[in-house]
Short mmCIF file of C-alpha atoms in Angstrom, two decimals:
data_model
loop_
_atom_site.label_atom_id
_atom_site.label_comp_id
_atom_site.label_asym_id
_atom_site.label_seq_id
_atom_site.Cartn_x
_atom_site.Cartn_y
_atom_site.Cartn_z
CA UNK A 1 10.37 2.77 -27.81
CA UNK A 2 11.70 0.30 -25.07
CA UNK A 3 12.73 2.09 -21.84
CA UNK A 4 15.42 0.29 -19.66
CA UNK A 5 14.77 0.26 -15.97
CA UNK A 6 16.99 3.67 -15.47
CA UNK A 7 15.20 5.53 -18.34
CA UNK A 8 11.65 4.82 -16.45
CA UNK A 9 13.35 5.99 -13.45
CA UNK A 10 14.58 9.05 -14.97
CA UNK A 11 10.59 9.42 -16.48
CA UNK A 12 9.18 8.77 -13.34
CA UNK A 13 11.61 11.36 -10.79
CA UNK A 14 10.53 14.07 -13.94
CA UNK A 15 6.51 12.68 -13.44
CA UNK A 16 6.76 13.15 -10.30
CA UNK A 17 8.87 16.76 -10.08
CA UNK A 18 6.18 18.06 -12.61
CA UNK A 19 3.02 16.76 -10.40
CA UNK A 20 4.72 17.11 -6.69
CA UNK A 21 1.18 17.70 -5.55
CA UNK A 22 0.22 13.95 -5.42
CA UNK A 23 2.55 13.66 -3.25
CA UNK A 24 0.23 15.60 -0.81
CA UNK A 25 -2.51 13.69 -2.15
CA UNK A 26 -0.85 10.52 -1.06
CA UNK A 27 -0.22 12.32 2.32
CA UNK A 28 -3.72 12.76 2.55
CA UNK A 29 -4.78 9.42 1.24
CA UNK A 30 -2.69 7.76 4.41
CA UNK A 31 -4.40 10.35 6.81
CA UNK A 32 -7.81 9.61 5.69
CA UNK A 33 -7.14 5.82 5.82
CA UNK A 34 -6.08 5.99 9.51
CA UNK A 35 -8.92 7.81 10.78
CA UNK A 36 -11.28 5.61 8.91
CA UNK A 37 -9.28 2.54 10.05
CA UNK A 38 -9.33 3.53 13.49
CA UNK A 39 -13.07 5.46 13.59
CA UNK A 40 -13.79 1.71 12.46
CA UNK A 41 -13.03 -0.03 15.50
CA UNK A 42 -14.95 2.22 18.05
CA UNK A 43 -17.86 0.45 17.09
CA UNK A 44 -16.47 -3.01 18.64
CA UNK A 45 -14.64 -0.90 21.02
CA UNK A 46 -17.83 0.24 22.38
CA UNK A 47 -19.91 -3.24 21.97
CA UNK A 48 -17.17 -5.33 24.07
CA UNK A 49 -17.23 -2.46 26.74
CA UNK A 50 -13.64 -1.08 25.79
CA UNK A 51 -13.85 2.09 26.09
CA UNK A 52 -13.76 2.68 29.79
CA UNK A 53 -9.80 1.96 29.47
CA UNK A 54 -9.94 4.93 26.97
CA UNK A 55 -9.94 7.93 29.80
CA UNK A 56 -8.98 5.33 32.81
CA UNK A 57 -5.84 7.09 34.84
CA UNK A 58 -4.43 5.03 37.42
CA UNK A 59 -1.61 2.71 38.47
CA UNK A 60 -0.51 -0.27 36.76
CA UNK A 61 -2.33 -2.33 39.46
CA UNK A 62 -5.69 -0.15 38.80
CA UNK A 63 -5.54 -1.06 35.40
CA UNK A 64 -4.61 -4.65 35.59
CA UNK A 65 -8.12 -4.84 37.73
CA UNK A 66 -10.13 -2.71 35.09
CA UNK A 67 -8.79 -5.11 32.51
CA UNK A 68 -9.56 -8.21 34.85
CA UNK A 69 -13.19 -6.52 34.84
CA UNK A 70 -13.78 -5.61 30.97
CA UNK A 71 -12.38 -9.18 29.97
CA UNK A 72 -14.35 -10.88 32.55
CA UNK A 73 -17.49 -9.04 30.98
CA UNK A 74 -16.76 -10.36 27.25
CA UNK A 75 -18.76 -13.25 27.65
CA UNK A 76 -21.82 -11.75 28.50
CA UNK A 77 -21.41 -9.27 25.93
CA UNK A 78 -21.00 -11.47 23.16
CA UNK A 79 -24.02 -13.34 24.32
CA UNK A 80 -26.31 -10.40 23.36
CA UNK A 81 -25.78 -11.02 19.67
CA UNK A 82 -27.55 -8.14 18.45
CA UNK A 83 -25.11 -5.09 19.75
CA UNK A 84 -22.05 -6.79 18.76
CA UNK A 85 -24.16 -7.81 15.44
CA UNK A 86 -24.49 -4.19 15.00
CA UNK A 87 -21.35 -2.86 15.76
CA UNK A 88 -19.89 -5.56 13.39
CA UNK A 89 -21.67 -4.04 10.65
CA UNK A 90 -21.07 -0.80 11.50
CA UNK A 91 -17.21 -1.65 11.53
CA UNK A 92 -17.73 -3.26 7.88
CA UNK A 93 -18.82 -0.38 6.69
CA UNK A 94 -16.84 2.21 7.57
CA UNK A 95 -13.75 -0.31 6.70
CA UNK A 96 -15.42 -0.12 3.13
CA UNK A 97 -15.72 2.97 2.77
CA UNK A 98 -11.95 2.79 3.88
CA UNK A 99 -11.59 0.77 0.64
CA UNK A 100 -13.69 2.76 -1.98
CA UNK A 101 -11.73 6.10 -0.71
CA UNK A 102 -8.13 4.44 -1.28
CA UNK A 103 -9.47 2.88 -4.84
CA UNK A 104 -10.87 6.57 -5.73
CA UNK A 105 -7.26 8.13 -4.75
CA UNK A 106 -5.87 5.22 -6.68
CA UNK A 107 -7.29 6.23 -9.74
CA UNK A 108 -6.50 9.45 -9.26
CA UNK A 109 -3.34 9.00 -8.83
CA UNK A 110 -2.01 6.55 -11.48
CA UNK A 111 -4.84 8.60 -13.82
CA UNK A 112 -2.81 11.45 -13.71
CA UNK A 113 0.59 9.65 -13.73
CA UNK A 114 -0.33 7.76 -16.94
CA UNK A 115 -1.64 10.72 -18.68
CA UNK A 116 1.40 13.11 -17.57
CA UNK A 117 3.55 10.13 -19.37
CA UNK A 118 1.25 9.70 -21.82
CA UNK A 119 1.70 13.67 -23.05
CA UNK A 120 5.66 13.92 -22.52
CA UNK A 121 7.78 13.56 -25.14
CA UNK A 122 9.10 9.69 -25.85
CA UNK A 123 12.64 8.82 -24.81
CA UNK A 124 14.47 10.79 -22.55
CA UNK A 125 12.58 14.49 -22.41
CA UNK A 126 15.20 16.70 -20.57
CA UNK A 127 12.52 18.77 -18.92
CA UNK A 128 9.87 18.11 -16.19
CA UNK A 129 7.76 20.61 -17.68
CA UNK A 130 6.67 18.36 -20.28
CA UNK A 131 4.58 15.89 -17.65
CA UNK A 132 3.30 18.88 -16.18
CA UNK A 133 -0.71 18.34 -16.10
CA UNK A 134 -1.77 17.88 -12.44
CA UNK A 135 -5.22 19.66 -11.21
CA UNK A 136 -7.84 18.79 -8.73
CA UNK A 137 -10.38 18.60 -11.69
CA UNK A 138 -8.61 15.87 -13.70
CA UNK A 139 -7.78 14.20 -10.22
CA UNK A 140 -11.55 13.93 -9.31
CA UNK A 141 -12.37 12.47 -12.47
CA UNK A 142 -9.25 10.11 -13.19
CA UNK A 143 -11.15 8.77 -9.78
CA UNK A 144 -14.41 8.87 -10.50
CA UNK A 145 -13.60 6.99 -13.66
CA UNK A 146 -11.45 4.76 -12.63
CA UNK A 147 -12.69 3.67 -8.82
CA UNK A 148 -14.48 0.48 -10.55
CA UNK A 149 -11.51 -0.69 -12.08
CA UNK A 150 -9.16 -0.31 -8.98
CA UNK A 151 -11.89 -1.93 -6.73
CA UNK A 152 -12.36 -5.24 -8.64
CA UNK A 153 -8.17 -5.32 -9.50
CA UNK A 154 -7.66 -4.97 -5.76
CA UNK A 155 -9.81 -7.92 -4.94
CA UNK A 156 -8.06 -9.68 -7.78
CA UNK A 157 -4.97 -9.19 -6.02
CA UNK A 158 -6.40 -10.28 -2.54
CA UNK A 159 -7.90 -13.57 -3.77
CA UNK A 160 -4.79 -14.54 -5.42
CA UNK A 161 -2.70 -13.64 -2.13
CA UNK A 162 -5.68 -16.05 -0.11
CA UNK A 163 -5.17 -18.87 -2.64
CA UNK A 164 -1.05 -18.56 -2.25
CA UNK A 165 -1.35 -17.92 1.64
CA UNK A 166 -3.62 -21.56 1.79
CA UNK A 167 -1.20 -22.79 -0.22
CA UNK A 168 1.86 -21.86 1.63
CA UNK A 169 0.26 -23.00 4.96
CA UNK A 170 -0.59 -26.74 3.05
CA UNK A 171 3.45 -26.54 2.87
CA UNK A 172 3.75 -26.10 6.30
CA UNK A 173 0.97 -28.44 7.61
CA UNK A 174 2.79 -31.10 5.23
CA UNK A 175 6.05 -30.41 7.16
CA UNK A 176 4.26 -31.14 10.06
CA UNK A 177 2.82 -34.12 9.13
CA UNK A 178 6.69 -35.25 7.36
CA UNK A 179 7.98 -34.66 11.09
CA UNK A 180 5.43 -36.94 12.53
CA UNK A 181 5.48 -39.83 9.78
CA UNK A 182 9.13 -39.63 9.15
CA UNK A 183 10.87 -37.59 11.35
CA UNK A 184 13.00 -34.22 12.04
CA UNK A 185 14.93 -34.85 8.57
CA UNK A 186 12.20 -35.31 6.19
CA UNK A 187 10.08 -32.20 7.36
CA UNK A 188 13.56 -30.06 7.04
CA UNK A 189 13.90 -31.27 3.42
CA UNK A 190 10.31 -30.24 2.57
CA UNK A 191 10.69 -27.35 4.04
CA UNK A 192 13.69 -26.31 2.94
CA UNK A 193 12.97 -27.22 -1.03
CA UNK A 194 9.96 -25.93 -0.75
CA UNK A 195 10.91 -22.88 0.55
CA UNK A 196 12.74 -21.93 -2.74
CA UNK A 197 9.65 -21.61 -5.56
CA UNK A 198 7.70 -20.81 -2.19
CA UNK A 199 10.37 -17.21 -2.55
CA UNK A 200 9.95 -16.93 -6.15
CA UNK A 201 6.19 -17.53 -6.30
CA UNK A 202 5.77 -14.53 -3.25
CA UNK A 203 7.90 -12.10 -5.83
CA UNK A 204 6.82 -12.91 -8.56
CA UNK A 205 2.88 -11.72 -7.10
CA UNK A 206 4.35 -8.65 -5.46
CA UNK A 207 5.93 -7.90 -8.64
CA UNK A 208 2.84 -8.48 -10.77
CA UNK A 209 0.36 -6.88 -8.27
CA UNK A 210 2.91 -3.48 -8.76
CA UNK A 211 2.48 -3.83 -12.84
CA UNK A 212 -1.17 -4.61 -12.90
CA UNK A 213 -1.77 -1.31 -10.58
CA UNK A 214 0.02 0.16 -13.41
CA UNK A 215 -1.19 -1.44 -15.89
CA UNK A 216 -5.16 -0.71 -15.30
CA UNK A 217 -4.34 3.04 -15.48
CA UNK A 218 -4.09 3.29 -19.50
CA UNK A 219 -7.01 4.09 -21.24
CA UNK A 220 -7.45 0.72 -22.75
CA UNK A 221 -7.05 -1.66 -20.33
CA UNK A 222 -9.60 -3.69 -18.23
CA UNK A 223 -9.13 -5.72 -14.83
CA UNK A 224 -8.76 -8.81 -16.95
CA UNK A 225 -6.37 -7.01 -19.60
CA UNK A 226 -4.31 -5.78 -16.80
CA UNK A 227 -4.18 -8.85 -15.14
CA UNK A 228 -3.05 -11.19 -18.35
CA UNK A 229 -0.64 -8.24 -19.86
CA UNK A 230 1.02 -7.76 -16.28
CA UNK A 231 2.42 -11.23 -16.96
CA UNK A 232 3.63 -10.66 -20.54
CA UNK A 233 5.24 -7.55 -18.85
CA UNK A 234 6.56 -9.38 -16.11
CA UNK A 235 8.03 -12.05 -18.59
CA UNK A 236 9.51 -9.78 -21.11
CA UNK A 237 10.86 -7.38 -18.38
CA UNK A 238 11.61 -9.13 -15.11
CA UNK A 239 14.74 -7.92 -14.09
CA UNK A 240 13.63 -4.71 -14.77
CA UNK A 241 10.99 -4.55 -12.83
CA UNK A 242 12.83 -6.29 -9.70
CA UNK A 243 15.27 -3.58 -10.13
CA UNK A 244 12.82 -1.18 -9.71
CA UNK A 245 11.25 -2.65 -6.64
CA UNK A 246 14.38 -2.69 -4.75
CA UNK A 247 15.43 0.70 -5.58
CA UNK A 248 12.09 1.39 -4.13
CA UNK A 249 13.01 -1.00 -0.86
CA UNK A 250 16.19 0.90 -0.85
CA UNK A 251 14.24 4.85 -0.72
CA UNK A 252 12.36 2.78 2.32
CA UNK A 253 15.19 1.93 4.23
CA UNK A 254 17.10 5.31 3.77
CA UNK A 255 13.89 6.81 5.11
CA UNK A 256 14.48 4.59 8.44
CA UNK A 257 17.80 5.53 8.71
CA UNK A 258 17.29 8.97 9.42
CA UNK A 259 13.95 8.72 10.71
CA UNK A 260 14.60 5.68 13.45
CA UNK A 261 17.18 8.08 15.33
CA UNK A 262 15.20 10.88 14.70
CA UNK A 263 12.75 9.41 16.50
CA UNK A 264 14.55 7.82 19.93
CA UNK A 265 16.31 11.52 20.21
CA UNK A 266 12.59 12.69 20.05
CA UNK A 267 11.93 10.29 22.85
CA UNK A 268 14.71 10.64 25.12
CA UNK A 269 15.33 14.92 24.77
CA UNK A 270 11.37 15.84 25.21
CA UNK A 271 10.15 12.50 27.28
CA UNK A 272 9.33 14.92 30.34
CA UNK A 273 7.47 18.15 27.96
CA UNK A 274 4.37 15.99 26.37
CA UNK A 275 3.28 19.02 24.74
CA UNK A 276 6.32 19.32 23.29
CA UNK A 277 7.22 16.24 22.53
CA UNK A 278 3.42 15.60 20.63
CA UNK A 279 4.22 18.51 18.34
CA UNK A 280 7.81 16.98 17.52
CA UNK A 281 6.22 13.84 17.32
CA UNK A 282 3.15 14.61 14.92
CA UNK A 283 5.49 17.02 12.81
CA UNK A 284 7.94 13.53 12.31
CA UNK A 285 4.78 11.77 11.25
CA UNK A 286 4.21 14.16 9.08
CA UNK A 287 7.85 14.34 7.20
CA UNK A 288 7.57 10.54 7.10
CA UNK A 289 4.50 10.18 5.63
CA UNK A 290 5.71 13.03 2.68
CA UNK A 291 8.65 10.69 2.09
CA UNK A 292 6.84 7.84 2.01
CA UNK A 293 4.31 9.13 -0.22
CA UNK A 294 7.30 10.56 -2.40
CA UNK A 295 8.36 7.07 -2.34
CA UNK A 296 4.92 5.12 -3.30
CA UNK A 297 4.18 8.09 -6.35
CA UNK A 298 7.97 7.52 -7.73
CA UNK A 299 7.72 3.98 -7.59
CA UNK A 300 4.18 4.28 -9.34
CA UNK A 301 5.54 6.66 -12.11
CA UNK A 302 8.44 4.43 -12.99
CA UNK A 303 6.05 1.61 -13.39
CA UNK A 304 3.40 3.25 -15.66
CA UNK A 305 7.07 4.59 -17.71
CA UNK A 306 7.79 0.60 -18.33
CA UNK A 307 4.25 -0.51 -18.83
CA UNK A 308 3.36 1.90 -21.76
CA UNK A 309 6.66 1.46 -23.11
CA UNK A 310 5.92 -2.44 -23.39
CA UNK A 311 2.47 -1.40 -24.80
CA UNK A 312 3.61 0.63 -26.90
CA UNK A 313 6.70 -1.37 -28.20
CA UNK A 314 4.11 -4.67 -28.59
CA UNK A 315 1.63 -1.68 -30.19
CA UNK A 316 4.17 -0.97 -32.90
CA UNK A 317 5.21 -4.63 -33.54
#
């Protein structure tokens, strides 16, 4: 049966009422990710002789004279190849295990998704019981099994992004070189009618990158199965999935709305109580991160809705 954008919304807010704990594991997902990110750059932090700013207190002048110091001391530092050699590995590895962790919770995630859709009734069930199914168990091995699958799509995804970002900067390196040869007038019409499929062709890979994440969580798909049906998805069911995306952009921007002035009050009410003010502050992280993960789990249950509905339908044809 072929769901129209609003029916995969409606399966997706019920996927997502019936397995509100992903949320939390998206919450948790982002936390991890931070701390690896960041744990990741002590290692170069320590090798280029940063960390002395870390605990520094002073006036602006004292630290415009420490900075003078440490940057005057890069030089030497990256002379002696070896430490920064070694911190550079170091970094590379904890960023990796950055990756592996968010391709595990990636799994995980859209595992459980796609099976909670997969076991609800078709159509338009009128209860969220029915994609009830979330447990740590399942979520470990949804994972486990599909970690591979999320790791090799994701680099997919990258290397198509490098090949359109090289692309995209020939456009503007020929714009330059138009202003030179012929002047102000040529380079604006390059740029400007090259700007248009330069649009299309950047949605139309966000758009594809959101379906193939989708995509690689049924049980019978591959990397390169995901990759090639994405497209047939993203032919037959464009405007669908655009809606989607900016319904999605539109959660996002609600989200700043109320959290932007949230935030400044925060700033200007408890500017002179730091203790108070990092409490208010890290509890604001923390409801923005829980609607943002609402946000990224919604938007990845509506999209599993319409891609095993276009299985499905092309199953039954």
């Amino acid at each position: 049966m072929r769901l129209t954008a609003i029916d995969c919304v409606h399966r997706g807010l019920l996927n997502v009422r019936a397995n509100w704990q992903l949320v939390l594991v998206q919450w948790a997902q982002t936390l991890i990710l931070v701390v690896l990110t960041v744990v990741g750059f002590l290692p170069l932090v320590a090798a280029l002789g940063l960390h002395n700013l870390m605990p520094f207190e002073g006036t602006p002048e004292d630290w415009s004279g420490l900075l003078n110091d440490i940057l005057s001391r890069v030089p030497q530092t990256l002379s002696g190849c070896l430490p920064l050699a070694l911190a550079l590995v170091a970094t590379s590895l904890i960023w990796l295990v950055a990756f592996f962790v968010y391709c595990y919770f990636q799994g995980g995630i859209y595992g459980i998704l796609a099976s909670a859709d997969r076991q609800a009734a078709p159509g338009h069930p009128q209860g969220w019981q029915w994609f009830q199914t979330f447990n740590l168990k399942d979520f470990r091995g949804w994972g486990s099994r599909y970690m591979w699958r999320y790791f090799w799509l994701v680099n997919l995804i990258v290397l198509v992004m490098l090949v359109w970002a090289t692309l995209s900067l020939g456009l503007v390196a020929l714009a330059f070189f138009a202003a030179q040869r012929w002047g102000a007038m040529a380079a604006l019409g390059i740029g400007c009618g090259g700007s248009i499929p330069w649009f299309f062709g950047s949605l139309v890979l966000a758009l594809w990158s959101n379906v193939a994440m989708a995509d690689l969580a049924l049980e019978d798909s591959s990397v390169r199965l995901a990759a090639r049906r994405s497209l047939q998805t993203l032919g037959s069911r464009f405007w669908a999935v655009l809606l989607l995306l900016l319904l999605v952009v539109i959660a996002g921007l609600i989200g700043s709305i109320f959290f932007i002035p949230v935030s400044i009050g925060l700033d200007l009410v408890l500017r002179d109580q730091f203790i108070l003010w990092a409490i208010g502050r890290a509890f604001l992280t923390f409801l923005q991160w829980a609607w943002s993960g609402a946000v990224t789990v919604g938007f990845a249950a509506t999209m599993v809705s319409l891609v095993r509905s276009e299985v499905t339908q092309g199953t039954a044809e």
